[in-house]
PDB file of C-alpha atoms and ligand atoms in Angstrom:
ATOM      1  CA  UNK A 153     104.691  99.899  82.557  1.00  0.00           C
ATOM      2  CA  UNK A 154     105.270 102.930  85.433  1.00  0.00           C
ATOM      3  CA  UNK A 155     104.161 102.221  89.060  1.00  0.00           C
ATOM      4  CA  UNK A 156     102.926 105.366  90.637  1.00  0.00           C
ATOM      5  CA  UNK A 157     103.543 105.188  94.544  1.00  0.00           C
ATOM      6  CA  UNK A 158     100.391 107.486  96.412  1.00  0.00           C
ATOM      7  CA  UNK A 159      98.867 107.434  93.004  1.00  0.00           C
ATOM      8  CA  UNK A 160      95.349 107.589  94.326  1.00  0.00           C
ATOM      9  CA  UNK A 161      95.083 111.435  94.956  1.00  0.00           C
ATOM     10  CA  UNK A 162      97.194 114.705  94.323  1.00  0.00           C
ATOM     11  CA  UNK A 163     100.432 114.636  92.541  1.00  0.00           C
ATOM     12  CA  UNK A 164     100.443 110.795  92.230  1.00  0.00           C
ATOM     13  CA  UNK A 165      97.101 110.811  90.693  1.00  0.00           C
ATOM     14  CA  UNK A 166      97.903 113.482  88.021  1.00  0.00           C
ATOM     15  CA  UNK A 167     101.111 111.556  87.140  1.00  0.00           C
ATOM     16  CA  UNK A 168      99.170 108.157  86.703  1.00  0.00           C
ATOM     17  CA  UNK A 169      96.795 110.580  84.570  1.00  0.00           C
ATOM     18  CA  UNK A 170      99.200 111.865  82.373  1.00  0.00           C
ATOM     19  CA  UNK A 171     101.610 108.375  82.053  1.00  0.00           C
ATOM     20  CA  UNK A 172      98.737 106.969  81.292  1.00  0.00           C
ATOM     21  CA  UNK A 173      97.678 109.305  78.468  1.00  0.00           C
ATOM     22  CA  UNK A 174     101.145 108.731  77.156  1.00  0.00           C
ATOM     23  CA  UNK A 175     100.366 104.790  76.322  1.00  0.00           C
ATOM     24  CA  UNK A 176     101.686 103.513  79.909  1.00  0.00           C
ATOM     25  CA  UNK A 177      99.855 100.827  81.752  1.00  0.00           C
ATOM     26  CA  UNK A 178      99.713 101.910  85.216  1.00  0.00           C
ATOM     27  CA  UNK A 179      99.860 100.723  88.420  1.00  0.00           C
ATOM     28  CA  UNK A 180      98.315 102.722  91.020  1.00  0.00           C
ATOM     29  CA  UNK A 181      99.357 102.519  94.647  1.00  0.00           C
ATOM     30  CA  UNK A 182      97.792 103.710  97.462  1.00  0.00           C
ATOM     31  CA  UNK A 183      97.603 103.234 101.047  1.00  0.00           C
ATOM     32  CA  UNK A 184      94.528 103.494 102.546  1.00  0.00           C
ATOM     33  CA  UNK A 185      91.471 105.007 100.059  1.00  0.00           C
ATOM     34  CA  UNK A 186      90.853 102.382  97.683  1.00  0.00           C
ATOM     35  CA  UNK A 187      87.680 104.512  96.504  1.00  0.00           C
ATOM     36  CA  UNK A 188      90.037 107.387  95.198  1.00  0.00           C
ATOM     37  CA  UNK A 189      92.397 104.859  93.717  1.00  0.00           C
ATOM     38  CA  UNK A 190      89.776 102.952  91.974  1.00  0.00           C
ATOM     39  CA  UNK A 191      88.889 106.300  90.876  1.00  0.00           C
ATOM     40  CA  UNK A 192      91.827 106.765  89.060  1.00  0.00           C
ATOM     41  CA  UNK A 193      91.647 103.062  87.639  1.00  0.00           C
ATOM     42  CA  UNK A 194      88.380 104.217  86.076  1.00  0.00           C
ATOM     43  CA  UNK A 195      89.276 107.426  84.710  1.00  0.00           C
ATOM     44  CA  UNK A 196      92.667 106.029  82.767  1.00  0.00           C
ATOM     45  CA  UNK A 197      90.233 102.796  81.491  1.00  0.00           C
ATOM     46  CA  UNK A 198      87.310 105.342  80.235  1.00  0.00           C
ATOM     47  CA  UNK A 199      90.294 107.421  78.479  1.00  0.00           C
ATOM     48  CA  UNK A 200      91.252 104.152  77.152  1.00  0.00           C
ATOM     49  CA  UNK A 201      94.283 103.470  78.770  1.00  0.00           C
ATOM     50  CA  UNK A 202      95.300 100.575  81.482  1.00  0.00           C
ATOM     51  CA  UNK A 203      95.345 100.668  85.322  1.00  0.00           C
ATOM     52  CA  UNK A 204      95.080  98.180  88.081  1.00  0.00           C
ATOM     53  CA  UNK A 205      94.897  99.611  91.698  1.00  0.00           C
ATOM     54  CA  UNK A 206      97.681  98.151  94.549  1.00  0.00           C
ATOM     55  CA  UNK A 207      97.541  98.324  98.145  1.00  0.00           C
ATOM     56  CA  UNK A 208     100.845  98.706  99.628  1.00  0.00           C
ATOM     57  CA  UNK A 209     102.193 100.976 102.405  1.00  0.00           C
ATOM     58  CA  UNK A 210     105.024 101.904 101.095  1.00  0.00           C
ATOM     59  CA  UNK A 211     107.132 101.431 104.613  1.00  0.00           C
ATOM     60  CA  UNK A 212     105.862  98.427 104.674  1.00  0.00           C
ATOM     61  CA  UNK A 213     108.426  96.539 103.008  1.00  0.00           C
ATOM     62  CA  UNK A 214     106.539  93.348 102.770  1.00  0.00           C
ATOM     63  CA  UNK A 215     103.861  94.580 101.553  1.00  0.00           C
ATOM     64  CA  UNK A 216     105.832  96.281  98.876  1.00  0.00           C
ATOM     65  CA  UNK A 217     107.741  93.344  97.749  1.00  0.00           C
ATOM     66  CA  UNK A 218     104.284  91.506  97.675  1.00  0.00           C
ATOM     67  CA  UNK A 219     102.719  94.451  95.525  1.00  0.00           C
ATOM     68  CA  UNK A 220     105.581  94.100  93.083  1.00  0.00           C
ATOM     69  CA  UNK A 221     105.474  90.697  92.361  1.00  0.00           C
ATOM     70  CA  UNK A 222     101.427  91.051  91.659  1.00  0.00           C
ATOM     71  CA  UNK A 223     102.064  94.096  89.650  1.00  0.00           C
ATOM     72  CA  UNK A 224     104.521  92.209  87.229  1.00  0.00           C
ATOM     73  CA  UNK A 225     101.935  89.432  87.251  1.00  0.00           C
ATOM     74  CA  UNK A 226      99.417  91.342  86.371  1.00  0.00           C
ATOM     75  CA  UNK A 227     100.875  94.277  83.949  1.00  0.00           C
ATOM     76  CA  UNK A 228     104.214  92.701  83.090  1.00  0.00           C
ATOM     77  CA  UNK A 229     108.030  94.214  83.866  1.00  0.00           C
ATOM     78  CA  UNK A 230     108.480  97.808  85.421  1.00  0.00           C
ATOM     79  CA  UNK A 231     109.602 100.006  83.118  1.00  0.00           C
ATOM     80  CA  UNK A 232     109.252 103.015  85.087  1.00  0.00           C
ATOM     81  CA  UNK A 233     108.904 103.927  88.935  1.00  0.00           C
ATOM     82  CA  UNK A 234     107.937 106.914  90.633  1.00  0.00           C
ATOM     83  CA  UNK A 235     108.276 107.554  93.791  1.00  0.00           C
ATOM     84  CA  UNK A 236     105.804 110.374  95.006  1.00  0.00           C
ATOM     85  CA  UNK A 237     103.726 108.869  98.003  1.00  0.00           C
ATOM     86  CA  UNK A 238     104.043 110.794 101.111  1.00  0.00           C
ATOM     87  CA  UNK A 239     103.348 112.658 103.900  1.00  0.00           C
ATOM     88  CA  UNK A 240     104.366 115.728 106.241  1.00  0.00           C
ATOM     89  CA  UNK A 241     105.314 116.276 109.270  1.00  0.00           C
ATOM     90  CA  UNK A 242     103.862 116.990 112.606  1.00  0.00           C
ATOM     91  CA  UNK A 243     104.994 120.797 112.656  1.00  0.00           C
ATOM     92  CA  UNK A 244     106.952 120.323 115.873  1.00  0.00           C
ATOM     93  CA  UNK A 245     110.716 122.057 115.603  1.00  0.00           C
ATOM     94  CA  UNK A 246     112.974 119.898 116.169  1.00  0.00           C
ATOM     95  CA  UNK A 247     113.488 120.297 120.004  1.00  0.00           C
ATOM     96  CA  UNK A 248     110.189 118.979 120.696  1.00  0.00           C
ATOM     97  CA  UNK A 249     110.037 116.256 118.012  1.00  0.00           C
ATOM     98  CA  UNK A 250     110.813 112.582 119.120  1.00  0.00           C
ATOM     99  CA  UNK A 251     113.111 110.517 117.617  1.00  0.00           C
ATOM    100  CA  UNK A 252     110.485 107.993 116.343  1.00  0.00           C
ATOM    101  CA  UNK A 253     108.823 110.854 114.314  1.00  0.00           C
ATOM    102  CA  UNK A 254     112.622 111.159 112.524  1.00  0.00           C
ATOM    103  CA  UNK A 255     112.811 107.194 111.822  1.00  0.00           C
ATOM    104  CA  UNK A 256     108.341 107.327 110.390  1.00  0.00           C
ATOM    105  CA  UNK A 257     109.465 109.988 107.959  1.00  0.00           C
ATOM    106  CA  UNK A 258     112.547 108.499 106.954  1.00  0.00           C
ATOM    107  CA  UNK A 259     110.459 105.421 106.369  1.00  0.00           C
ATOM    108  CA  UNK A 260     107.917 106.951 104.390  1.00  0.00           C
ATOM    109  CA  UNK A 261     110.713 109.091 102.442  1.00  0.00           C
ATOM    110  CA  UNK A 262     113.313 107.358 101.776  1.00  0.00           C
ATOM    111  CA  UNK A 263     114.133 103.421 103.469  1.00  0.00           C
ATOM    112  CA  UNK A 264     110.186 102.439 101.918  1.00  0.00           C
ATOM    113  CA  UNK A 265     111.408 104.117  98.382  1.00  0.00           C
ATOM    114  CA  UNK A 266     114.761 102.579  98.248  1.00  0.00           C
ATOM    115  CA  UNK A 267     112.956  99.584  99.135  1.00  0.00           C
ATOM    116  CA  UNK A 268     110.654  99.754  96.011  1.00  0.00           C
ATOM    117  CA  UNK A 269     113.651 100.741  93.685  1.00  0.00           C
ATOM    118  CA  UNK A 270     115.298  97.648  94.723  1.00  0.00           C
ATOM    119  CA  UNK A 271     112.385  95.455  94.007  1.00  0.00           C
ATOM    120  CA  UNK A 272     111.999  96.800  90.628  1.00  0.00           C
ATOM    121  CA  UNK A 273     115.796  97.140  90.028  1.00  0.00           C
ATOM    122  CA  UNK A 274     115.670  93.383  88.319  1.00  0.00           C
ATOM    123  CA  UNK A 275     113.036  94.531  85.887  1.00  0.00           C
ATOM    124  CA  UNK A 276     114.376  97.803  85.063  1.00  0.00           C
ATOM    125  CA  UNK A 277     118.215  96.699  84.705  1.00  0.00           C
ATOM    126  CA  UNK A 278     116.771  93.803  81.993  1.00  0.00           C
ATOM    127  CA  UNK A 279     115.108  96.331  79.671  1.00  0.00           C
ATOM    128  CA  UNK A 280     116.970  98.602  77.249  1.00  0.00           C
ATOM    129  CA  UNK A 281     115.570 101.574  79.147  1.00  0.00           C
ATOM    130  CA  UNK A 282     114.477 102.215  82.515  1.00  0.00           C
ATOM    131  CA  UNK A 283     113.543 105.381  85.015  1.00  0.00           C
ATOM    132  CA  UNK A 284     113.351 105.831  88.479  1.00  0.00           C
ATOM    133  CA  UNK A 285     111.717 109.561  89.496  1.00  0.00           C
ATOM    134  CA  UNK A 286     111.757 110.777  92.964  1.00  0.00           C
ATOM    135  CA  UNK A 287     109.139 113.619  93.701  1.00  0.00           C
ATOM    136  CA  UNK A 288     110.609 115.564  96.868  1.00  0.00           C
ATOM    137  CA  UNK A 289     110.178 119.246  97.555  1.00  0.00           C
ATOM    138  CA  UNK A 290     112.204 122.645  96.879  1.00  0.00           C
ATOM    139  CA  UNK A 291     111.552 122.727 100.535  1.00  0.00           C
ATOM    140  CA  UNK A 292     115.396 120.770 101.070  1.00  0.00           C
ATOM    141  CA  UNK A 293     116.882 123.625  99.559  1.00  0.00           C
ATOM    142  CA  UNK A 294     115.445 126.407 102.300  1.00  0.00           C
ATOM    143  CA  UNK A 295     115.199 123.805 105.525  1.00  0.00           C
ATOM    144  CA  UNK A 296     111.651 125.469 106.514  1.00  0.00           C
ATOM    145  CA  UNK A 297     111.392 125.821 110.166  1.00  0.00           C
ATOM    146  CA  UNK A 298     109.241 123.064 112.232  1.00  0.00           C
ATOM    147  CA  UNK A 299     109.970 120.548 109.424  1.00  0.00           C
ATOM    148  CA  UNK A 300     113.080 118.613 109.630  1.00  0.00           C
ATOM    149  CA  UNK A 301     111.870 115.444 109.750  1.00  0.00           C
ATOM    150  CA  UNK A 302     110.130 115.713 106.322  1.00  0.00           C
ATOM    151  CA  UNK A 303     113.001 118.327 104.781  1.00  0.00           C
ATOM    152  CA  UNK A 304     115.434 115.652 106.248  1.00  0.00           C
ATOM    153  CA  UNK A 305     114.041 112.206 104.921  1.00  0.00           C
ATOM    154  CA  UNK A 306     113.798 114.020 101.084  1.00  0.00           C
ATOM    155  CA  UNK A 307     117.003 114.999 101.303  1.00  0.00           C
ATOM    156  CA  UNK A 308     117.866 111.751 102.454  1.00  0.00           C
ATOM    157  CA  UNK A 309     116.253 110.625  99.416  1.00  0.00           C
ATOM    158  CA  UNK A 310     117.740 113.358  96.758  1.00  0.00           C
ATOM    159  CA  UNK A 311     121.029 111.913  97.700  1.00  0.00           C
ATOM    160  CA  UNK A 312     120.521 107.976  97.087  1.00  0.00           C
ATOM    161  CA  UNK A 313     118.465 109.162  93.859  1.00  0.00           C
ATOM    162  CA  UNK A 314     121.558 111.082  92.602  1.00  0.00           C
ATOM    163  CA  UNK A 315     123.875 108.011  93.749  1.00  0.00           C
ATOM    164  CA  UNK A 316     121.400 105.795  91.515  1.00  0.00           C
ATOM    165  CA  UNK A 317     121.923 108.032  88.905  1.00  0.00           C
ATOM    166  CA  UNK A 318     125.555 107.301  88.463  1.00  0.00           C
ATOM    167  CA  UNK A 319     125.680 103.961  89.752  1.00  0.00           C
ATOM    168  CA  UNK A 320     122.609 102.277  87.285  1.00  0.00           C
ATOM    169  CA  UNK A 321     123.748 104.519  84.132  1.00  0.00           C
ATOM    170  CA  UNK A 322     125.800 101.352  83.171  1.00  0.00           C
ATOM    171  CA  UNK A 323     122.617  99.226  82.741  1.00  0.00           C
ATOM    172  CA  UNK A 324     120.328 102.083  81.396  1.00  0.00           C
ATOM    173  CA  UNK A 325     118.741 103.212  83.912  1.00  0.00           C
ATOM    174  CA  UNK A 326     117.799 107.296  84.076  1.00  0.00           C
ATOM    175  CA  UNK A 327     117.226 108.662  87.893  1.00  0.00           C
ATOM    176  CA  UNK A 328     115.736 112.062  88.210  1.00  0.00           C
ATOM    177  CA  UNK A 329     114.223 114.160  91.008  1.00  0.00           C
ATOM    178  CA  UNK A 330     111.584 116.212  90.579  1.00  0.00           C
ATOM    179  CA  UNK A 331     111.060 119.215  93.103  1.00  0.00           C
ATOM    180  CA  UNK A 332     107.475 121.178  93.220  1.00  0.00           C
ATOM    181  CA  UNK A 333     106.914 124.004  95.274  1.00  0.00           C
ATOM    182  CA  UNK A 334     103.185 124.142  97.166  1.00  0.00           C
ATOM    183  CA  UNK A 335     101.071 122.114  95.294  1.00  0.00           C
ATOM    184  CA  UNK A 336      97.266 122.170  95.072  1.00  0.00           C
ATOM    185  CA  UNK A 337      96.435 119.103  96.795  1.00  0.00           C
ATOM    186  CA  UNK A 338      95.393 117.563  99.969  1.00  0.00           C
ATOM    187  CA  UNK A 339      98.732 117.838 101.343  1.00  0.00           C
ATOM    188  CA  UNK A 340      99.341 121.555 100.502  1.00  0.00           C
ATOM    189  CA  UNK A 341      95.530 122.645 101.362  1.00  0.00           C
ATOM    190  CA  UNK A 342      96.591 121.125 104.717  1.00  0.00           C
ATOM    191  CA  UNK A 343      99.811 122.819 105.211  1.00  0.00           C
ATOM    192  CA  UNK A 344      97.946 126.510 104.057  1.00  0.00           C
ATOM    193  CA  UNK A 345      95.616 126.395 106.062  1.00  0.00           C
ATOM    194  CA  UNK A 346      97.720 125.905 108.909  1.00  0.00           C
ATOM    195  CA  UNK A 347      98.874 130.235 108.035  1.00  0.00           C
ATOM    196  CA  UNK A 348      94.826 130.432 107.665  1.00  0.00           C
ATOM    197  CA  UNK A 349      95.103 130.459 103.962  1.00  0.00           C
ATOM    198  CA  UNK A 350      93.474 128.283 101.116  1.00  0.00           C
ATOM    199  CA  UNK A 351      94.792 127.933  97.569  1.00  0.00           C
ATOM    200  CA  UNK A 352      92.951 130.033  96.283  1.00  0.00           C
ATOM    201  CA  UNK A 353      93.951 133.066  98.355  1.00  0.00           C
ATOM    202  CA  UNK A 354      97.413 132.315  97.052  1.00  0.00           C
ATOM    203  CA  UNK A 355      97.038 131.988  93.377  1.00  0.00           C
ATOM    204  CA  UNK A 356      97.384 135.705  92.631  1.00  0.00           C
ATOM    205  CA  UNK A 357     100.756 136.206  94.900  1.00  0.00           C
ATOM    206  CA  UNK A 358     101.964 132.880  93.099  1.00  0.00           C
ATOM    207  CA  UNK A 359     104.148 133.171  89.906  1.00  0.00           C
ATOM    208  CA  UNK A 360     102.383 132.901  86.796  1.00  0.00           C
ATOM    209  CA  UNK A 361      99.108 133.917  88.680  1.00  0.00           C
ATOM    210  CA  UNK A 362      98.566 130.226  90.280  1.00  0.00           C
ATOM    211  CA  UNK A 363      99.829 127.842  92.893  1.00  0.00           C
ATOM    212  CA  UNK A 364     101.427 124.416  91.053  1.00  0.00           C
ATOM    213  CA  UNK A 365      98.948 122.058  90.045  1.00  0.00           C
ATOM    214  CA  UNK A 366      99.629 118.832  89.973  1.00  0.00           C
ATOM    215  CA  UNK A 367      99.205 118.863  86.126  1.00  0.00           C
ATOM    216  CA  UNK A 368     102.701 120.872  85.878  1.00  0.00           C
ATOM    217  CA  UNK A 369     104.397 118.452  88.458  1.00  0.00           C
ATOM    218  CA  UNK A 370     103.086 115.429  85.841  1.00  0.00           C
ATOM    219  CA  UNK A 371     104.223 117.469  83.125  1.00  0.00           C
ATOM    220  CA  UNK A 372     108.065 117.216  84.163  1.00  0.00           C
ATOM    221  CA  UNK A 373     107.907 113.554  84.945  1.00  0.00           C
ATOM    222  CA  UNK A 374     106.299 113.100  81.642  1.00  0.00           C
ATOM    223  CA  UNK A 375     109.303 114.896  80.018  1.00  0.00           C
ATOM    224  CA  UNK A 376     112.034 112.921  82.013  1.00  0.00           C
ATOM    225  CA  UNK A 377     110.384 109.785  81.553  1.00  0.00           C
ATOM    226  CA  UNK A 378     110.255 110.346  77.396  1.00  0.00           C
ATOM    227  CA  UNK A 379     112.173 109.673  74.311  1.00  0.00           C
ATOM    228  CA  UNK A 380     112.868 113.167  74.836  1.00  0.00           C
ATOM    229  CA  UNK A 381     114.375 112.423  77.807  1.00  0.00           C
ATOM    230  CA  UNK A 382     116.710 109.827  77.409  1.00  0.00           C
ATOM    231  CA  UNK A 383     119.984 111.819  78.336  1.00  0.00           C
ATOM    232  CA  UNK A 384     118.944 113.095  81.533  1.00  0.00           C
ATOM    233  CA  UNK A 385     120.163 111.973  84.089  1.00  0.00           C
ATOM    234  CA  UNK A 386     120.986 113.048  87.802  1.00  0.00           C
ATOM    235  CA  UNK A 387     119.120 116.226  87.553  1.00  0.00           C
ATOM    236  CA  UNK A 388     116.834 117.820  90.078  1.00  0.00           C
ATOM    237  CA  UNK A 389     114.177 119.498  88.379  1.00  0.00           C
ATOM    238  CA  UNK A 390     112.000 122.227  90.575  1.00  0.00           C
ATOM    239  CA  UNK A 391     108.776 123.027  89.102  1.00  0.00           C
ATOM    240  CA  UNK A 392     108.526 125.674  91.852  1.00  0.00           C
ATOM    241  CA  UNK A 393     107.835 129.179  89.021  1.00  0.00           C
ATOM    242  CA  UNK A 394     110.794 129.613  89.667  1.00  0.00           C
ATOM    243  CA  UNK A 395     110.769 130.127  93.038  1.00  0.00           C
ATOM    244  CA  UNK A 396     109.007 132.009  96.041  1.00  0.00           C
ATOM    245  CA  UNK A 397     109.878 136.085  96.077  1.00  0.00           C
ATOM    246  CA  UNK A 398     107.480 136.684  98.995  1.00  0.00           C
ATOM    247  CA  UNK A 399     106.800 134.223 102.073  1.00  0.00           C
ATOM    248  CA  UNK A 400     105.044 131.237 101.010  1.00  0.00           C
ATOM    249  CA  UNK A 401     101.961 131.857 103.081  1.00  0.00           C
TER     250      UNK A 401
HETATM  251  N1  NAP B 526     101.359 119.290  98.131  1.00  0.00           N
HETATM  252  C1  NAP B 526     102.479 119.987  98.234  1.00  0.00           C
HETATM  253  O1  NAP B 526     102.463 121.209  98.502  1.00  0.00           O
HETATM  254  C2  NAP B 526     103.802 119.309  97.972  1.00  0.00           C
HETATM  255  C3  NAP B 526     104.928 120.127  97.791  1.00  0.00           C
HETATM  256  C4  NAP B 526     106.163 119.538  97.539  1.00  0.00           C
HETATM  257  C5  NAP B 526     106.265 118.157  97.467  1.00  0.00           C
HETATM  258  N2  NAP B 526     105.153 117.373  97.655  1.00  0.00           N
HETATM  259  C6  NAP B 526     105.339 115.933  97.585  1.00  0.00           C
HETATM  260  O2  NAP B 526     104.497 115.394  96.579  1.00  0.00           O
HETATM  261  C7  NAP B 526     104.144 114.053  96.913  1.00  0.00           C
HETATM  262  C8  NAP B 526     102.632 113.880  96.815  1.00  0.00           C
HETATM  263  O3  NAP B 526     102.022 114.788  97.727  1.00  0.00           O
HETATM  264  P1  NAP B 526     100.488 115.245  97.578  1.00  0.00           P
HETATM  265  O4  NAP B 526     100.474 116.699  97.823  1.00  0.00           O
HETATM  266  O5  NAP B 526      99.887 114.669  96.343  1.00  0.00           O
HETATM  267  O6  NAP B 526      99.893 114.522  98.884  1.00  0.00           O
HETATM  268  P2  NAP B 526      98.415 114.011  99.205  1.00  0.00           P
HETATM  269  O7  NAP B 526      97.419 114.812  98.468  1.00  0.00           O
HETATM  270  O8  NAP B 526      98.335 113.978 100.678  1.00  0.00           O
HETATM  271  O9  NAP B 526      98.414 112.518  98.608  1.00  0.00           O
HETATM  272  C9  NAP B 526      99.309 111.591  99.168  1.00  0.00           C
HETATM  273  C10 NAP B 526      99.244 110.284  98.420  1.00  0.00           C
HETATM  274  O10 NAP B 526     100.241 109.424  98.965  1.00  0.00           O
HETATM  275  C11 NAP B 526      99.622 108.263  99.519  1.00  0.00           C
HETATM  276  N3  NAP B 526     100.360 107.895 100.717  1.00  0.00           N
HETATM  277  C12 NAP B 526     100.612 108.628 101.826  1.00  0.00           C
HETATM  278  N4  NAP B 526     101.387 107.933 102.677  1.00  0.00           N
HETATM  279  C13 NAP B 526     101.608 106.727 102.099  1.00  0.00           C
HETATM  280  C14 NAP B 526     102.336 105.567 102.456  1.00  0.00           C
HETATM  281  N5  NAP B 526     102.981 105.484 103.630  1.00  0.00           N
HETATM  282  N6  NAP B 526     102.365 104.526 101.587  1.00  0.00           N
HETATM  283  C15 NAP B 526     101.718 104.568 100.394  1.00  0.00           C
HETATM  284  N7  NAP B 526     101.008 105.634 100.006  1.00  0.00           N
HETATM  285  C16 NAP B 526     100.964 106.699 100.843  1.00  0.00           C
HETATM  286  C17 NAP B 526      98.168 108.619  99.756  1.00  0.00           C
HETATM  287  O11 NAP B 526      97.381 107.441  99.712  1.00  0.00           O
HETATM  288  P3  NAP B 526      96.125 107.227 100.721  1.00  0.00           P
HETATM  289  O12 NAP B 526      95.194 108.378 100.464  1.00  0.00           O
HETATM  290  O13 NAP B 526      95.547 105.922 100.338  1.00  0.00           O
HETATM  291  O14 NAP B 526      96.713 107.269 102.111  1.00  0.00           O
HETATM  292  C18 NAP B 526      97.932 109.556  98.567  1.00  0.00           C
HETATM  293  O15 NAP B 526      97.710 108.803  97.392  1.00  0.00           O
HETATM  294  C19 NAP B 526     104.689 113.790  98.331  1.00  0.00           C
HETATM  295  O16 NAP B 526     105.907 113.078  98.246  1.00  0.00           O
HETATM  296  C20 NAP B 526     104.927 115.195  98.860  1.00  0.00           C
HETATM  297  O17 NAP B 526     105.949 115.200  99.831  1.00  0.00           O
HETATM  298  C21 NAP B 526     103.924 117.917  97.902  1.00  0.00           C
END
């Protein structure tokens, strides 16, 4: 079974989607719209697949380690983890941005996620496969200006996931990042608009005619999380189209 962290909208829902599809039962976490997440619960069930819907911030580390124990109650070991919920930052550059907005990314990003993986690490050590995915950004490898505390905490986060990687091999385990570009989602209609853009201003400058949809970032996870997939590991995957040639927006 795969828990989906922020699995209630965006990225995290199209991942739960397509896991789902693939014969996973699925948890679905979210943090504060239980509508959406039930959503999501409804949509996988009417395909004919199996969710259950889990409250959890995921810096909140009690909270997690009470969501895991009712997931594994409820759906059984975790097979598979991905880490995806998230948010950005204020936009601030990093002159004028506090120290506690450093430490509530870095939460968010990557103590709540290691936090998680931990948790699960039991579950996914005892099976004769298991996967840990990290969805960050192809933002770490540009450092985008007013945006170090988010750039910073998934970087953060690319390096424990590649330290996983080689340290959990021994028992099994595959760890794999994942890196989209803009995304159409709540989060990336947010951050376009801020350049008084929308998405769909940007799909013809975009490679391949569109902005990412969170279909293609489910797509890779999909991949790395297969049979097809089973000797990969330690890689950082960008579904970016290869890349911006012009200014993102
Ligand atoms: N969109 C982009 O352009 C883009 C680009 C590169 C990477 N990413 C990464 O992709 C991931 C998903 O982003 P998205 O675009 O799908 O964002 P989104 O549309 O804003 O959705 C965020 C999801 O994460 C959940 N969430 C947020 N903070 C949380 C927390 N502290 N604990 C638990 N759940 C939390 C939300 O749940 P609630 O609604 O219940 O709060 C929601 O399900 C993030 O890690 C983001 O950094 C996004």
């Amino acid at each position: 079974m795969a828990i989906i962290t922020g699995g209630s909208r965006g990225v995290g829902r199209g991942i739960a989607l397509r896991l789902a599809a693939d014969g996973a039962p699925v948890a679905v976490n979210y943090r504060r719209d239980v509508e959406a997440a039930d959503e999501v619960v409804k949509e996988i069930a009417a395909a004919g697949g199996t969710a259950v819907a889990y409250q959890a911030a995921i810096d909140d580390e009690s909270a997690v380690a009470a969501m895991v124990e009712s997931v594994r109650r409820d759906l059984g070991p975790v097979g598979i983890v991905v880490s995806n919920a998230g948010s950005a930052s204020r936009g601030s550059d990093v002159a004028g941005t506090p120290e506690e907005e450093f430490l509530s990314l870095m939460r968010v990003h990557a103590f709540g996620p290691i936090g998680l993986i931990k948790a699960v690490l039991p579950d996914l050590r005892a099976a004769d496969r298991g996967d840990i995915v990290m969805i960050s950004s192809n933002s770490v490898a540009f450092a985008p200006v007013r945006s170090a505390p988010y750039t910073m905490a998934k970087a953060a986060m690319e390096t424990c996931v590649l330290t996983l990687a080689r340290e959990e091999r021994r028992h099994g385990i595959r760890a794999n990042i994942v890196a989209p570009g803009l995304v159409a989602t709540e989060m990336g209609r947010r951050l376009v608009r801020t350049g008084g853009k929308t998405i769909e201003d940007l799909d013809a400058t975009y490679p391949f005619g569109r902005v990412c949809r969170p279909e293609d970032v489910a797509g890779a996870v999909a991949y790395l999380v297969s049979a097809d997939g089973s000797y990969v590991t330690g890689q950082r995957l960008l579904v970016d189209g290869g890349g911006p040639d012009v200014p993102l927006f």
